[in-house]
């Protein structure tokens, strides 16, 4: 299984994830995110746009490596890997 | 005083959230901020059932509608407003200094639409419960028939010949006449957007939508066919000032009691139509500062009466000569009166954006991007402040 860690900013919309260990089947980043969406319907609407691309001010990494394909999210997540979801910094 | 019902709420959409003032006895009291920390570009109240609507621009998480059915106590994000698969549009590029018009080519370039901003929310008529409209960037008109649970893109407008034809089914068959909007660097989005939606109270099949950098567009058959309504418009900076398309209305509204009377504050002046937008007439009066600005509001009963908040044009987008004023016409723009009583007359640099002014009976209210809110209870003649330290204000609506 793959782990998913997310910025606490997302707990505002998905409080059910607070202090929870999130694990989903390994696969592409897109598959991982859609598996999270199965647990919390609407989740991908916050991270992805309606074309399935990563929103401009959201960053994803697999372990310590930023994902390369931000359009189709085809990067593979290993079985023991962790996907980190965090927001890009922005101004005031 | 007119005999209209007094408004009970003022709704502010601000850079840091939604702020609601309640009228309690004779004073207006702000509640604690809602959607705290989230940019909110428009907030309004459905007069039919009291539902409150806010358009959120979550910086990281994308634009969302937010709905409150308990008068603002709790809000729910709604994520159902999305472009359908295959909704494409022709990209317009920002005219930055490094833009090379020869590259990549003169051929249209297409992009898949994603919601960049939900710019305006409007309601169907009293006999159409649950009918809602939303105007988005890039230029989509969305319609809901179930109180916002589901939304559908109006395809005839999206596929209009003025923007290249039906790009769902193939490449452009006509020229794209909808330009881009080089708005402010910290808040603007370049794609053309729908910022004004006006549904005829007499006939809900009859509507106007307005698009920055395209103009006013009318349907008389409930959105099946759309026609430009820009005759009489003058666009100073275009090669052909009277072109059918390419006008830049900042806000377009009408008199709800006399819906054939429409008003717009345009990039190139104030324009008025008394024949249902068949013909517009320029009614600017630069001598009293009525020439440039963003918001405009019409009286609910008298179509010849309207208000604007004048500003310096283009190069200096701020109050004129450091003082705030509001201008009113009672005669269809033949003459304008300027009012300043209660408004700051020095060190004022406020700009009021296109949704930042509203009227309800004798009440007027506006909010500026400098975070100042002013209220008049006598049709704009005298003003009081409701506060000076609010976040930048994007919209003001009575509820």
XYZ file of N, CA and C in Angstrom, chain A residues 7-10 12-14 41-42 44-51 55-59 85-92, chain B residues 15-16 34-38 58-64 77-87 112-115 142:
180
model
N -1.059 18.416 3.479
C -0.999 19.647 4.269
C -2.232 19.749 5.159
N -2.026 20.293 6.350
C -3.168 20.422 7.266
C -4.214 21.397 6.735
N -3.849 22.238 5.746
C -4.849 23.150 5.158
C -6.033 22.371 4.595
N -5.768 21.168 4.122
C -6.860 20.383 3.530
C -7.800 19.802 4.589
N -9.341 21.444 6.615
C -10.481 22.368 6.694
C -11.671 21.826 5.908
N -11.357 21.169 4.792
C -12.430 20.638 3.940
C -12.663 19.151 4.178
N -11.645 18.475 4.679
C -11.738 17.027 4.884
C -11.259 16.679 6.298
N -15.210 11.755 -0.903
C -15.713 12.288 -2.173
C -15.544 13.803 -2.254
N -15.063 14.257 -3.400
C -14.818 15.686 -3.600
C -13.365 16.072 -3.398
N -10.568 15.254 -4.927
C -9.797 15.635 -6.120
C -10.217 17.004 -6.652
N -11.438 17.468 -6.325
C -11.837 18.798 -6.780
C -10.965 19.892 -6.174
N -10.343 19.606 -5.063
C -9.487 20.600 -4.411
C -8.054 20.548 -4.929
N -7.617 19.383 -5.353
C -6.216 19.198 -5.731
C -6.038 19.269 -7.252
N -7.062 18.829 -7.983
C -7.001 18.777 -9.442
C -8.083 19.665 -10.045
N -7.865 20.117 -11.280
C -8.941 20.827 -11.963
C -9.828 19.824 -12.712
N -10.822 20.349 -13.451
C -11.782 19.435 -14.084
C -11.188 18.647 -15.236
N -9.971 19.006 -15.669
C -9.300 18.195 -16.676
C -8.393 17.136 -16.057
N -3.680 21.382 -9.803
C -3.891 22.825 -9.713
C -2.545 23.534 -9.605
N -2.521 24.762 -10.105
C -1.269 25.485 -10.277
C -0.516 25.678 -8.962
N -1.228 25.890 -7.889
C -0.565 26.199 -6.623
C -0.586 25.019 -5.660
N -0.606 23.839 -6.219
C -0.522 22.626 -5.403
C 0.721 21.866 -5.851
N 1.442 21.340 -4.899
C 2.618 20.526 -5.218
C 2.410 19.102 -4.730
N 1.132 15.820 -0.352
C 0.351 16.879 -1.020
C 0.534 18.145 -0.191
N 1.072 19.170 -0.818
C 1.218 20.419 -0.070
C 0.964 21.600 -0.991
N 0.669 22.734 -0.391
C 0.366 23.904 -1.198
C 1.648 24.669 -1.482
N 1.711 25.263 -2.669
C 2.811 26.185 -2.957
C 2.645 27.396 -2.051
N 3.735 28.004 -1.685
C 3.617 29.228 -0.905
C 3.024 30.318 -1.788
N 2.275 31.211 -1.191
C 1.803 32.352 -1.961
C 1.744 33.570 -1.058
N 1.550 34.722 -1.663
C 1.646 35.985 -0.940
C 0.450 36.268 -0.060
N 0.433 37.457 0.518
C -0.603 37.812 1.498
C -1.874 38.269 0.855
N -10.976 40.184 0.068
C -9.736 39.429 -0.131
C -9.499 38.389 0.958
N -10.164 38.568 2.117
C -9.923 37.678 3.247
C -11.158 36.954 3.727
N -16.480 35.326 7.706
C -16.726 33.940 7.285
C -15.810 33.617 6.101
N -15.597 32.339 5.830
C -14.599 31.918 4.834
C -13.255 32.567 5.143
N -12.908 32.588 6.433
C -11.754 33.372 6.887
C -10.496 33.002 6.109
N -9.845 34.022 5.575
C -8.580 33.836 4.862
C -8.732 33.505 3.394
N -9.959 33.272 2.937
C -10.169 32.859 1.543
C -10.621 34.080 0.724
N -10.318 30.094 -3.614
C -9.279 29.438 -2.828
C -7.961 29.556 -3.594
N -6.956 30.176 -3.010
C -5.716 30.381 -3.747
C -5.116 29.078 -4.232
N -5.171 28.063 -3.399
C -4.543 26.799 -3.755
C -5.532 25.797 -4.332
N -6.759 25.823 -3.871
C -7.668 24.695 -4.093
C -8.712 24.962 -5.149
N -8.594 26.076 -5.851
C -9.468 26.324 -6.984
C -10.745 27.066 -6.621
N -11.397 27.674 -7.634
C -12.637 28.402 -7.387
C -13.765 27.446 -6.977
N -14.562 27.879 -6.039
C -15.706 27.090 -5.574
C -16.858 28.042 -5.290
N -19.091 24.271 0.666
C -18.490 24.378 -0.659
C -19.258 23.487 -1.626
N -19.463 23.996 -2.835
C -20.103 23.221 -3.896
C -19.087 23.070 -5.021
N -18.852 21.845 -5.447
C -17.805 21.618 -6.452
C -18.382 21.146 -7.784
N -19.691 21.290 -7.958
C -20.318 20.718 -9.155
C -20.213 21.607 -10.384
N -19.728 22.840 -10.230
C -19.658 23.735 -11.378
C -18.323 23.506 -12.088
N -18.373 22.783 -13.201
C -17.167 22.423 -13.956
C -17.482 22.469 -15.443
N -16.477 22.779 -16.226
C -16.662 22.683 -17.676
C -16.771 21.218 -18.066
N -17.659 20.914 -19.007
C -17.772 19.527 -19.452
C -16.557 19.117 -20.274
N -16.328 17.844 -20.332
C -15.249 17.285 -21.136
C -15.330 17.810 -22.564
N -14.218 18.274 -23.101
C -14.203 18.726 -24.493
C -14.496 20.201 -24.666
N -14.749 20.912 -23.568
C -14.987 22.357 -23.686
C -13.651 23.041 -23.938
N -8.052 23.412 -23.137
C -9.195 22.836 -22.434
C -9.615 23.786 -21.328
N -10.912 24.018 -21.227
C -11.385 24.975 -20.224
C -11.333 24.362 -18.835
N -10.881 25.159 -17.884
C -11.009 24.836 -16.468
C -11.498 26.110 -15.790
N -12.291 25.989 -14.748
C -12.840 27.178 -14.099
C -11.706 27.949 -13.425
N -23.105 29.285 -16.764
C -23.589 28.030 -16.211
C -24.995 28.229 -15.659
